[in-house]
Tab-separated table of C-alpha atoms and ligand atoms in Angstrom:
chain	number	residue	atom	x	y	z
A	782	UNK	CA	-29.303	9.731	-8.513
A	783	UNK	CA	-28.291	9.521	-4.863
A	784	UNK	CA	-27.763	12.838	-3.267
A	785	UNK	CA	-26.715	13.151	-0.085
A	786	UNK	CA	-27.217	17.075	1.471
A	787	UNK	CA	-25.396	17.464	4.851
A	788	UNK	CA	-24.773	20.398	6.991
A	789	UNK	CA	-21.027	20.955	8.355
A	790	UNK	CA	-19.240	21.689	11.135
A	791	UNK	CA	-20.002	18.726	13.921
A	792	UNK	CA	-18.141	17.170	15.730
A	793	UNK	CA	-18.179	12.554	15.163
A	794	UNK	CA	-17.750	10.911	17.910
A	795	UNK	CA	-18.596	7.170	19.015
A	796	UNK	CA	-17.973	3.930	17.812
A	797	UNK	CA	-17.792	2.063	14.257
A	798	UNK	CA	-17.037	-1.601	13.299
A	799	UNK	CA	-15.411	-2.164	9.826
A	800	UNK	CA	-17.505	-3.625	7.386
A	801	UNK	CA	-16.246	-6.563	5.102
A	802	UNK	CA	-13.521	-5.569	2.306
A	803	UNK	CA	-15.287	-4.912	-0.995
A	804	UNK	CA	-12.107	-5.473	-3.001
A	805	UNK	CA	-11.617	-8.870	-0.820
A	806	UNK	CA	-15.314	-9.871	-1.301
A	807	UNK	CA	-15.541	-9.585	-4.825
A	808	UNK	CA	-12.273	-12.038	-6.054
A	809	UNK	CA	-13.605	-14.263	-2.986
A	810	UNK	CA	-16.729	-14.416	-4.853
A	811	UNK	CA	-15.203	-15.244	-8.234
A	812	UNK	CA	-13.263	-18.014	-6.368
A	813	UNK	CA	-16.378	-19.646	-5.097
A	814	UNK	CA	-16.998	-20.240	-8.950
A	815	UNK	CA	-14.398	-22.487	-9.287
A	816	UNK	CA	-15.922	-25.421	-6.915
A	817	UNK	CA	-19.306	-27.657	-8.052
A	818	UNK	CA	-20.337	-27.407	-4.635
A	819	UNK	CA	-21.842	-24.749	-2.091
A	820	UNK	CA	-19.393	-21.889	-0.486
A	821	UNK	CA	-20.611	-19.931	2.119
A	822	UNK	CA	-18.636	-16.479	2.261
A	823	UNK	CA	-19.242	-14.210	5.844
A	824	UNK	CA	-18.824	-10.667	5.809
A	825	UNK	CA	-19.492	-9.379	2.401
A	826	UNK	CA	-20.623	-5.867	2.696
A	827	UNK	CA	-24.150	-5.223	0.991
A	828	UNK	CA	-23.069	-2.854	-1.492
A	829	UNK	CA	-23.608	-2.302	-4.743
A	830	UNK	CA	-20.101	-3.933	-6.485
A	831	UNK	CA	-20.450	-6.797	-4.487
A	832	UNK	CA	-24.392	-7.249	-6.066
A	833	UNK	CA	-23.165	-6.902	-8.735
A	834	UNK	CA	-20.760	-9.500	-8.674
A	835	UNK	CA	-23.187	-11.919	-7.371
A	836	UNK	CA	-25.301	-11.032	-9.965
A	837	UNK	CA	-22.713	-12.160	-12.638
A	838	UNK	CA	-22.438	-15.529	-10.862
A	839	UNK	CA	-26.326	-15.810	-11.417
A	840	UNK	CA	-26.455	-15.229	-14.932
A	841	UNK	CA	-23.572	-18.319	-15.014
A	842	UNK	CA	-25.713	-20.474	-13.392
A	843	UNK	CA	-24.699	-20.206	-9.855
A	844	UNK	CA	-27.535	-19.384	-6.994
A	845	UNK	CA	-26.776	-16.623	-4.443
A	846	UNK	CA	-28.624	-16.054	-1.960
A	847	UNK	CA	-27.760	-12.731	0.983
A	848	UNK	CA	-28.907	-13.189	4.128
A	849	UNK	CA	-27.334	-9.737	5.822
A	850	UNK	CA	-23.885	-10.245	5.147
A	851	UNK	CA	-22.858	-13.966	4.659
A	852	UNK	CA	-24.004	-15.043	0.770
A	853	UNK	CA	-24.160	-18.581	0.028
A	854	UNK	CA	-23.232	-19.522	-3.474
A	855	UNK	CA	-24.268	-22.862	-5.257
A	856	UNK	CA	-22.541	-23.461	-8.145
A	857	UNK	CA	-23.138	-26.693	-9.091
A	858	UNK	CA	-25.765	-25.198	-12.196
A	859	UNK	CA	-22.790	-22.779	-13.005
A	860	UNK	CA	-22.513	-24.032	-17.116
A	861	UNK	CA	-22.317	-20.572	-18.524
A	862	UNK	CA	-18.614	-19.166	-19.753
A	863	UNK	CA	-19.726	-15.609	-20.894
A	864	UNK	CA	-20.081	-12.600	-18.992
A	865	UNK	CA	-23.258	-10.285	-20.109
A	866	UNK	CA	-21.935	-7.159	-21.782
A	867	UNK	CA	-24.112	-4.962	-19.464
A	868	UNK	CA	-23.040	-6.414	-15.976
A	869	UNK	CA	-18.935	-6.411	-17.183
A	870	UNK	CA	-19.438	-2.452	-17.765
A	871	UNK	CA	-20.474	-2.156	-14.211
A	872	UNK	CA	-16.909	-2.673	-12.399
A	873	UNK	CA	-13.481	-3.199	-12.901
A	874	UNK	CA	-13.656	-6.415	-10.805
A	875	UNK	CA	-15.653	-8.207	-13.604
A	876	UNK	CA	-12.557	-8.764	-15.131
A	877	UNK	CA	-11.937	-11.259	-12.534
A	878	UNK	CA	-14.502	-14.008	-13.067
A	879	UNK	CA	-12.443	-14.882	-16.634
A	880	UNK	CA	-9.364	-16.830	-14.364
A	881	UNK	CA	-12.765	-18.102	-12.477
A	882	UNK	CA	-13.961	-19.005	-16.106
A	883	UNK	CA	-10.575	-20.913	-17.166
A	884	UNK	CA	-10.345	-22.875	-13.967
A	885	UNK	CA	-13.631	-24.019	-14.171
A	886	UNK	CA	-14.688	-24.434	-18.202
A	887	UNK	CA	-11.074	-24.009	-19.753
A	888	UNK	CA	-12.824	-20.908	-21.588
A	889	UNK	CA	-14.044	-17.461	-20.988
A	890	UNK	CA	-15.785	-14.659	-22.777
A	891	UNK	CA	-16.170	-11.123	-21.412
A	892	UNK	CA	-16.082	-7.137	-22.929
A	893	UNK	CA	-14.342	-4.334	-21.981
A	894	UNK	CA	-14.752	-3.722	-17.753
A	895	UNK	CA	-15.933	-0.842	-16.113
A	896	UNK	CA	-15.035	0.788	-12.923
A	897	UNK	CA	-14.289	4.108	-11.548
A	898	UNK	CA	-12.651	6.746	-14.272
A	899	UNK	CA	-8.818	7.310	-12.870
A	900	UNK	CA	-7.398	6.069	-16.097
A	901	UNK	CA	-6.955	3.745	-18.904
A	902	UNK	CA	-7.252	0.764	-16.633
A	903	UNK	CA	-6.179	-1.729	-19.293
A	904	UNK	CA	-6.053	-5.148	-18.437
A	905	UNK	CA	-2.948	-6.460	-20.432
A	906	UNK	CA	-0.716	-7.604	-17.764
A	907	UNK	CA	-3.931	-9.920	-17.197
A	908	UNK	CA	-3.780	-11.415	-20.408
A	909	UNK	CA	-0.161	-11.770	-21.081
A	910	UNK	CA	0.046	-13.606	-17.406
A	911	UNK	CA	-2.982	-15.850	-19.330
A	912	UNK	CA	-1.612	-16.588	-22.000
A	913	UNK	CA	2.249	-17.379	-20.349
A	914	UNK	CA	-0.181	-20.198	-18.571
A	915	UNK	CA	-1.520	-21.585	-22.121
A	916	UNK	CA	-4.378	-19.377	-22.856
A	917	UNK	CA	-5.265	-17.873	-26.070
A	918	UNK	CA	-6.642	-14.830	-26.435
A	919	UNK	CA	-9.258	-13.809	-29.262
A	920	UNK	CA	-10.548	-10.306	-29.460
A	921	UNK	CA	-13.707	-9.434	-31.334
A	922	UNK	CA	-13.876	-5.789	-31.378
A	923	UNK	CA	-14.300	-5.639	-27.919
A	924	UNK	CA	-15.659	-9.056	-27.023
A	925	UNK	CA	-12.552	-11.273	-25.688
A	926	UNK	CA	-12.356	-14.646	-26.165
A	927	UNK	CA	-10.470	-16.926	-23.879
A	928	UNK	CA	-9.150	-20.474	-24.375
A	929	UNK	CA	-6.947	-22.746	-22.475
A	930	UNK	CA	-6.812	-25.899	-24.596
A	931	UNK	CA	-4.862	-27.749	-22.404
A	932	UNK	CA	-2.934	-26.753	-19.016
A	933	UNK	CA	1.033	-26.995	-18.076
A	934	UNK	CA	3.422	-25.828	-15.029
A	935	UNK	CA	4.101	-21.990	-15.818
A	936	UNK	CA	6.325	-19.395	-14.820
A	937	UNK	CA	4.708	-16.335	-14.445
A	938	UNK	CA	6.066	-12.770	-14.408
A	939	UNK	CA	4.011	-9.568	-13.906
A	940	UNK	CA	6.009	-6.004	-14.968
A	941	UNK	CA	3.929	-4.340	-12.382
A	942	UNK	CA	2.422	-5.684	-8.945
A	943	UNK	CA	-1.164	-5.130	-10.414
A	944	UNK	CA	-3.602	-6.556	-7.757
A	945	UNK	CA	-6.593	-8.097	-10.445
A	946	UNK	CA	-3.765	-9.465	-12.446
A	947	UNK	CA	-2.121	-11.092	-9.566
A	948	UNK	CA	-5.551	-12.908	-8.666
A	949	UNK	CA	-6.688	-13.350	-12.023
A	950	UNK	CA	-3.711	-16.143	-12.407
A	951	UNK	CA	-4.592	-17.281	-8.796
A	952	UNK	CA	-7.783	-17.789	-9.514
A	953	UNK	CA	-6.894	-20.069	-12.969
A	954	UNK	CA	-3.839	-21.631	-11.295
A	955	UNK	CA	-5.730	-23.128	-8.419
A	956	UNK	CA	-8.236	-25.104	-10.311
A	957	UNK	CA	-5.662	-26.602	-12.930
A	958	UNK	CA	-3.413	-29.587	-11.674
A	959	UNK	CA	-0.189	-28.111	-12.545
A	960	UNK	CA	2.271	-25.640	-10.798
A	961	UNK	CA	2.181	-22.109	-11.552
A	962	UNK	CA	5.094	-19.648	-9.939
A	963	UNK	CA	4.005	-15.966	-10.463
A	964	UNK	CA	6.770	-13.366	-9.770
A	965	UNK	CA	6.387	-9.425	-9.295
A	966	UNK	CA	3.293	-10.224	-7.269
A	967	UNK	CA	0.695	-7.488	-5.379
A	968	UNK	CA	0.796	-7.872	-1.775
A	969	UNK	CA	-2.026	-6.528	-0.944
A	970	UNK	CA	-3.473	-8.436	2.230
A	971	UNK	CA	-6.942	-8.717	-0.180
A	972	UNK	CA	-4.417	-11.452	-2.155
A	973	UNK	CA	-3.924	-12.910	0.905
A	974	UNK	CA	-7.550	-13.332	1.310
A	975	UNK	CA	-8.129	-15.174	-1.380
A	976	UNK	CA	-5.140	-17.672	-1.022
A	977	UNK	CA	-6.526	-18.740	2.500
A	978	UNK	CA	-9.863	-19.403	0.948
A	979	UNK	CA	-8.282	-21.417	-2.310
A	980	UNK	CA	-5.894	-23.383	0.683
A	981	UNK	CA	-9.497	-24.279	2.029
A	982	UNK	CA	-10.686	-25.470	-1.186
A	983	UNK	CA	-7.855	-27.612	-1.836
A	984	UNK	CA	-5.202	-26.069	-3.662
A	985	UNK	CA	-2.127	-25.230	-2.368
A	986	UNK	CA	-0.928	-21.518	-2.213
A	987	UNK	CA	2.065	-20.620	-0.535
A	988	UNK	CA	4.181	-16.903	-0.666
A	989	UNK	CA	0.803	-15.008	-1.113
A	990	UNK	CA	1.180	-11.689	0.619
A	991	UNK	CA	5.227	-11.780	-0.939
A	992	UNK	CA	6.139	-10.633	-4.649
A	993	UNK	CA	6.288	-14.445	-5.014
A	994	UNK	CA	3.429	-17.258	-5.244
A	995	UNK	CA	3.673	-20.762	-5.802
A	996	UNK	CA	0.113	-22.267	-6.536
A	997	UNK	CA	0.057	-26.178	-7.094
A	998	UNK	CA	-3.581	-26.213	-8.232
A	999	UNK	CA	-6.312	-29.040	-8.572
A	1000	UNK	CA	-9.716	-29.771	-10.736
A	1001	UNK	CA	-11.164	-30.995	-7.306
A	1002	UNK	CA	-11.580	-27.354	-5.478
A	1003	UNK	CA	-14.323	-27.871	-2.679
A	1004	UNK	CA	-16.928	-25.262	-1.274
A	1005	UNK	CA	-16.179	-23.740	1.538
A	1006	UNK	CA	-17.124	-21.160	4.736
A	1007	UNK	CA	-14.995	-18.370	4.207
A	1008	UNK	CA	-14.907	-14.804	6.620
A	1009	UNK	CA	-13.810	-12.223	4.036
A	1010	UNK	CA	-11.122	-9.034	5.803
A	1011	UNK	CA	-12.218	-6.315	7.121
A	1012	UNK	CA	-12.371	-3.018	4.491
A	1013	UNK	CA	-9.027	-1.250	5.429
A	1014	UNK	CA	-9.939	1.783	3.128
A	1015	UNK	CA	-13.706	2.015	4.502
A	1016	UNK	CA	-12.291	1.764	8.095
A	1017	UNK	CA	-9.554	4.708	7.214
A	1018	UNK	CA	-12.114	6.460	5.712
A	1019	UNK	CA	-14.486	6.345	9.170
A	1020	UNK	CA	-11.295	7.523	10.839
A	1021	UNK	CA	-11.054	10.473	8.654
A	1022	UNK	CA	-14.251	11.388	9.341
A	1023	UNK	CA	-13.635	11.752	13.102
A	1024	UNK	CA	-10.447	13.326	12.270
A	1025	UNK	CA	-11.635	15.919	10.077
A	1026	UNK	CA	-14.788	16.944	12.837
A	1027	UNK	CA	-11.965	17.400	14.988
A	1028	UNK	CA	-13.418	13.880	16.602
A	1029	UNK	CA	-12.814	11.055	18.049
A	1030	UNK	CA	-13.588	7.332	16.959
A	1031	UNK	CA	-13.216	3.806	18.346
A	1032	UNK	CA	-13.083	1.563	15.078
A	1033	UNK	CA	-14.006	-2.209	15.203
A	1034	UNK	CA	-13.275	-5.501	14.125
A	1035	UNK	CA	-10.278	-3.826	11.928
A	1036	UNK	CA	-6.859	-5.085	11.101
A	1037	UNK	CA	-4.589	-3.138	12.287
A	1038	UNK	CA	-1.555	-4.674	10.728
A	1039	UNK	CA	-3.345	-3.746	7.193
A	1040	UNK	CA	-3.655	0.410	8.308
A	1041	UNK	CA	0.002	1.238	9.099
A	1042	UNK	CA	0.623	3.711	6.000
A	1043	UNK	CA	-2.902	5.960	6.992
A	1044	UNK	CA	-2.860	5.279	10.952
A	1045	UNK	CA	0.688	7.076	10.862
A	1046	UNK	CA	-0.253	9.856	8.346
A	1047	UNK	CA	-3.318	9.943	10.697
A	1048	UNK	CA	-0.359	10.751	13.653
A	1049	UNK	CA	1.487	13.031	11.944
A	1050	UNK	CA	-1.684	15.451	11.439
A	1051	UNK	CA	-2.025	15.799	15.202
A	1052	UNK	CA	-4.195	12.414	16.142
A	1053	UNK	CA	-3.775	10.632	18.896
A	1054	UNK	CA	-3.807	7.002	17.247
A	1055	UNK	CA	-3.947	4.109	19.774
A	1056	UNK	CA	-4.453	0.239	18.171
A	1057	UNK	CA	-4.540	-2.750	19.206
A	1058	UNK	CA	-4.825	-6.087	16.633
A	1059	UNK	CA	-8.614	-5.229	16.022
A	1060	UNK	CA	-9.582	-2.357	17.512
A	1061	UNK	CA	-8.065	1.618	16.949
A	1062	UNK	CA	-9.075	4.420	19.098
A	1063	UNK	CA	-8.419	7.897	17.312
A	1064	UNK	CA	-8.894	11.319	18.947
A	1065	UNK	CA	-8.353	14.557	16.604
A	1066	UNK	CA	-7.191	17.955	17.339
A	1067	UNK	CA	-9.656	21.094	16.840
A	1068	UNK	CA	-7.987	21.307	13.570
A	1069	UNK	CA	-5.461	19.226	11.652
A	1070	UNK	CA	-1.831	19.949	10.239
A	1071	UNK	CA	-1.055	18.707	6.856
A	1072	UNK	CA	0.424	15.546	5.525
A	1073	UNK	CA	3.944	16.515	4.085
A	1074	UNK	CA	4.658	14.606	1.043
A	1075	UNK	CA	2.393	11.666	0.603
A	1076	UNK	CA	2.969	9.375	-2.441
A	1077	UNK	CA	0.153	6.650	-3.075
A	1078	UNK	CA	2.691	3.100	-3.472
A	1079	UNK	CA	1.702	-0.430	-4.226
A	1080	UNK	CA	1.179	-1.903	-0.454
A	1081	UNK	CA	2.167	-1.902	1.829
A	1082	UNK	CA	3.103	1.600	1.217
A	1083	UNK	CA	0.451	4.275	1.510
A	1084	UNK	CA	-2.540	3.021	-0.949
A	1085	UNK	CA	-4.281	5.070	-3.798
A	1086	UNK	CA	-7.729	4.515	-2.616
A	1087	UNK	CA	-6.852	6.688	0.694
A	1088	UNK	CA	-5.473	9.691	-1.535
A	1089	UNK	CA	-8.765	11.392	-2.239
A	1090	UNK	CA	-10.083	10.985	1.090
A	1091	UNK	CA	-7.087	12.141	2.680
A	1092	UNK	CA	-6.671	15.164	0.351
A	1093	UNK	CA	-9.876	16.216	1.662
A	1094	UNK	CA	-8.509	15.923	4.749
A	1095	UNK	CA	-5.448	17.906	3.970
A	1096	UNK	CA	-7.604	20.704	2.403
A	1097	UNK	CA	-9.304	21.919	5.499
A	1098	UNK	CA	-6.214	21.489	7.079
A	1099	UNK	CA	-4.363	24.639	8.926
A	1100	UNK	CA	-1.189	23.580	6.689
A	1101	UNK	CA	0.627	22.268	3.446
A	1102	UNK	CA	0.467	19.355	2.394
A	1103	UNK	CA	1.669	17.354	-1.134
A	1104	UNK	CA	-0.029	14.100	-2.924
A	1105	UNK	CA	1.944	12.713	-5.449
A	1106	UNK	CA	-0.412	9.885	-7.116
A	1107	UNK	CA	1.768	7.133	-8.971
A	1108	UNK	CA	-0.855	4.433	-8.879
A	1109	UNK	CA	-3.287	5.577	-11.719
A	1110	UNK	CA	-3.130	8.676	-14.369
A	1111	UNK	CA	-6.091	10.132	-13.690
A	1112	UNK	CA	-7.224	10.037	-10.174
A	1113	UNK	CA	-7.521	13.796	-9.218
A	1114	UNK	CA	-11.235	14.408	-10.183
A	1115	UNK	CA	-12.584	15.734	-6.949
A	1116	UNK	CA	-10.035	18.705	-6.597
A	1117	UNK	CA	-11.978	20.524	-8.924
A	1118	UNK	CA	-14.913	19.772	-6.948
A	1119	UNK	CA	-13.189	20.794	-3.564
A	1120	UNK	CA	-12.545	23.896	-5.458
A	1121	UNK	CA	-16.108	24.624	-5.730
A	1122	UNK	CA	-15.826	24.526	-0.995
A	1123	UNK	CA	-12.860	26.991	-1.412
A	1124	UNK	CA	-9.832	23.989	-1.354
A	1125	UNK	CA	-7.074	25.332	-2.391
A	1126	UNK	CA	-5.374	22.738	-4.463
A	1127	UNK	CA	-2.980	23.258	-7.838
A	1128	UNK	CA	-2.458	19.772	-9.851
A	1129	UNK	CA	0.307	19.276	-12.218
A	1130	UNK	CA	-0.442	15.945	-13.677
A	1131	UNK	CA	0.310	13.160	-10.930
A	1132	UNK	CA	0.783	15.829	-8.233
A	1133	UNK	CA	-1.167	18.287	-6.148
A	1134	UNK	CA	-0.201	20.861	-3.766
A	1135	UNK	CA	-2.602	21.061	-0.933
A	1136	UNK	CA	-2.669	24.498	1.036
A	1137	UNK	CA	-5.128	23.829	4.064
A	1138	UNK	CA	-7.903	26.924	4.188
A	1139	UNK	CA	-11.492	26.692	5.504
A	1140	UNK	CA	-14.331	25.102	3.851
A	1141	UNK	CA	-18.009	26.692	2.664
A	1142	UNK	CA	-20.541	24.363	1.901
A	1143	UNK	CA	-21.410	23.562	-2.131
A	1144	UNK	CA	-23.193	21.602	-4.687
A	1145	UNK	CA	-20.797	19.064	-5.774
A	1146	UNK	CA	-20.745	15.917	-7.862
A	1147	UNK	CA	-19.139	12.953	-7.705
A	1148	UNK	CA	-17.262	11.529	-10.374
A	1149	UNK	CA	-15.712	8.133	-9.006
A	1150	UNK	CA	-15.769	5.888	-5.262
A	1151	UNK	CA	-13.563	7.390	-3.526
A	1152	UNK	CA	-13.443	11.103	-4.613
A	1153	UNK	CA	-17.271	10.752	-3.286
A	1154	UNK	CA	-16.394	9.648	-0.125
A	1155	UNK	CA	-13.605	12.684	-0.206
A	1156	UNK	CA	-16.733	15.371	-1.076
A	1157	UNK	CA	-18.755	13.580	1.604
A	1158	UNK	CA	-15.525	14.573	4.049
A	1159	UNK	CA	-14.669	18.116	2.760
A	1160	UNK	CA	-18.692	18.469	3.958
A	1161	UNK	CA	-18.575	16.962	7.066
A	1162	UNK	CA	-16.292	20.274	7.834
A	1163	UNK	CA	-17.173	22.678	5.729
A	1164	UNK	CA	-19.387	25.751	6.753
A	1165	UNK	CA	-22.896	25.262	5.452
A	1166	UNK	CA	-24.666	23.127	3.751
A	1167	UNK	CA	-23.598	20.516	1.581
A	1168	UNK	CA	-24.867	18.506	-1.610
A	1169	UNK	CA	-23.001	16.217	-2.930
A	1170	UNK	CA	-24.642	14.478	-6.157
A	1171	UNK	CA	-23.199	10.798	-5.785
A	1172	UNK	CA	-24.906	9.194	-8.913
A	1173	UNK	CA	-24.584	6.206	-7.326
A	1174	UNK	CA	-20.708	6.248	-6.912
A	1175	UNK	CA	-20.487	6.121	-3.134
A	1176	UNK	CA	-23.068	3.134	-2.590
A	1177	UNK	CA	-20.583	0.787	-4.824
A	1178	UNK	CA	-18.326	0.553	-1.912
A	1179	UNK	CA	-19.376	2.217	1.165
A	1180	UNK	CA	-22.216	0.577	3.240
A	1181	UNK	CA	-24.564	2.831	4.197
A	1182	UNK	CA	-21.790	5.367	4.471
A	1183	UNK	CA	-24.794	8.255	5.705
A	1184	UNK	CA	-26.213	6.209	8.532
A	1185	UNK	CA	-22.886	5.339	10.005
A	1186	UNK	CA	-21.787	8.675	10.239
A	1187	UNK	CA	-24.797	10.135	11.113
A	1188	UNK	CA	-24.714	7.685	14.158
A	1189	UNK	CA	-21.893	9.629	15.024
A	1190	UNK	CA	-23.485	12.810	14.978
A	1191	UNK	CA	-23.435	13.429	11.302
A	1192	UNK	CA	-26.190	15.189	9.764
A	1193	UNK	CA	-26.684	13.701	6.375
A	1194	UNK	CA	-29.707	13.600	4.280
A	1195	UNK	CA	-30.145	11.418	1.912
A	1196	UNK	CA	-32.578	11.549	-1.217
A	1197	UNK	CA	-32.942	11.056	-5.047
A	1198	UNK	CA	-32.653	14.128	-6.030
A	1199	UNK	CA	-36.429	14.569	-6.962
A	1200	UNK	CA	-37.176	16.567	-3.330
A	1201	UNK	CA	-34.166	18.809	-3.188
A	1202	UNK	CA	-34.354	22.704	-4.560
A	1203	UNK	CA	-32.221	22.963	-7.258
B	913	EPZ	C1	-7.083	-3.265	-8.236
B	913	EPZ	O1	-7.721	-2.422	-8.563
B	913	EPZ	C2	-8.695	-2.165	-7.083
B	913	EPZ	N1	-9.935	-2.635	-7.630
B	913	EPZ	C3	-8.644	-0.766	-6.881
B	913	EPZ	O2	-9.476	0.125	-5.929
B	913	EPZ	C4	-7.042	-0.267	-6.383
B	913	EPZ	O3	-6.618	1.589	-6.512
B	913	EPZ	C5	-6.249	-1.134	-7.522
B	913	EPZ	O4	-5.961	-2.668	-7.177
B	913	EPZ	C6	-4.863	-0.815	-6.696
B	913	EPZ	O5	-4.262	-0.608	-5.726
B	913	EPZ	C7	-10.413	-4.014	-6.708
B	913	EPZ	O6	-9.848	-4.541	-6.176
B	913	EPZ	C8	-11.602	-4.171	-7.389
B	913	EPZ	P1	-4.405	-2.575	-10.608
B	913	EPZ	P2	-7.382	-2.655	-10.382
B	913	EPZ	O7	-4.427	-3.902	-11.479
B	913	EPZ	O8	-6.669	-4.545	-10.256
B	913	EPZ	C9	-2.238	-0.674	-14.329
B	913	EPZ	C10	-11.248	1.318	-5.006
B	913	EPZ	O9	-11.387	1.823	-5.345
B	913	EPZ	N2	-2.674	-1.631	-14.910
B	913	EPZ	O10	-3.779	-3.033	-9.550
B	913	EPZ	O11	-7.949	-2.637	-11.206
B	913	EPZ	C11	-3.717	0.155	-13.803
B	913	EPZ	O12	-4.052	0.884	-14.977
B	913	EPZ	C12	-10.329	0.712	-6.213
B	913	EPZ	O13	-11.841	0.073	-4.379
B	913	EPZ	C13	-2.198	-2.009	-15.972
B	913	EPZ	O14	-1.347	-1.074	-16.846
B	913	EPZ	O15	-5.482	-2.197	-10.166
B	913	EPZ	C14	-2.862	1.046	-12.722
B	913	EPZ	O16	-2.323	2.269	-13.037
B	913	EPZ	C15	-10.550	1.324	-7.365
B	913	EPZ	N3	-2.518	-3.405	-16.696
B	913	EPZ	C16	-1.604	0.353	-12.130
B	913	EPZ	O17	-1.670	-1.001	-12.968
B	913	EPZ	C17	-3.237	-4.572	-16.537
B	913	EPZ	O18	-3.864	-5.154	-17.090
B	913	EPZ	C18	-3.100	-0.834	-10.627
B	913	EPZ	O19	-3.529	-1.577	-11.435
B	913	EPZ	C19	-3.677	-4.205	-14.828
B	913	EPZ	C20	-3.405	-3.193	-14.541
């Protein structure tokens, strides 16, 4: 198990470049499966979830090689259509392979997807959309077989702007010689990035970024070279590290248009934040003010993936904040751990009332990816030493987080746990 031991109270300052977006790279890897040619994906972060998705492609017959942040996918031999149960369970985005398998082979076999324990995370929206496209769905215990006998023009409506369901529909629609209209689509930048790649491969995708997307697909999708977006969630988490320590950060290679709500909140808490299209400069006050009321929403609202990191900032602030988690029903696991550090937080259902206070180092346990980042942030500000028992969650989505923050002045020691006092 990975353990991060960190000494708090150190001001972070310096310059970083944003990592590639986990939640863009994952569907882009699935899209590479749609062509029998070679695709090259740049700016793919070297993180566990992306590497597991690459393993899934390999079990399906792709040859995937990594050189730094470049992944080369040769999908010529990808004749497999069943994702192994063990790999399915490793993360949520394994379900996104189903749309690509249907697009490539007209069939796919998956098992219940894994992912952060932040709620039930059903896949009913995905399956309803596929059945509206003519896909037959058969469940046998936890094994799901999807079959597309005859592709047809479809008009599909999502009951909620689900990111994954939107991406799954686009992956199938791009690979069938039909017109698919998707209404109620999610509008996240990662979906626009996927649409760009599908267009580069030969599909016609219009309206991505809005709530109605029209796709004219084709059986003849070709290999491409595509650069993944920068990770807006990891970038905002880096800014939080400077903000919670009264520090300053220059963050390069970001797409600031995708970070509006996070930058606005950091300004509200007292940070000076300047930005151009691809760079953010942040300078934090000695102590942050509270955020007022923060409600997580589908894009372009405040992202649910930043709820935990910003809640950690609120816990160390000099005034109060209220967080309303409207996207997932169980995404406050980090609160109990922050309380071990002295945080004053009350949770009622999807609402967390946070009174800012001084935090003290403690031994804490992560339960999910973004909650783990929140505990690391709290450890940066806490008085004394914090030990974050990670169980690998943080490495799923953040590329060399300890190394990045140590380059800014943090004192984080990474170990496997055997050599640390219990
Ligand atoms: C994606 O998950 C992201 N993951 C999540 O990031 C992110 O939190 C989420 O979108 C919301 O932005 C990836 O892109 C790999 P949803 P996804 O479908 O697609 C419910 C991270 O930390 N729902 O938009 O699973 C669902 O339970 C991760 O990087 C159904 O009920 O999210 C949730 O309450 C965590 N039925 C809401 O919709 C369905 O079929 C939004 O889920 C699908 C979703």
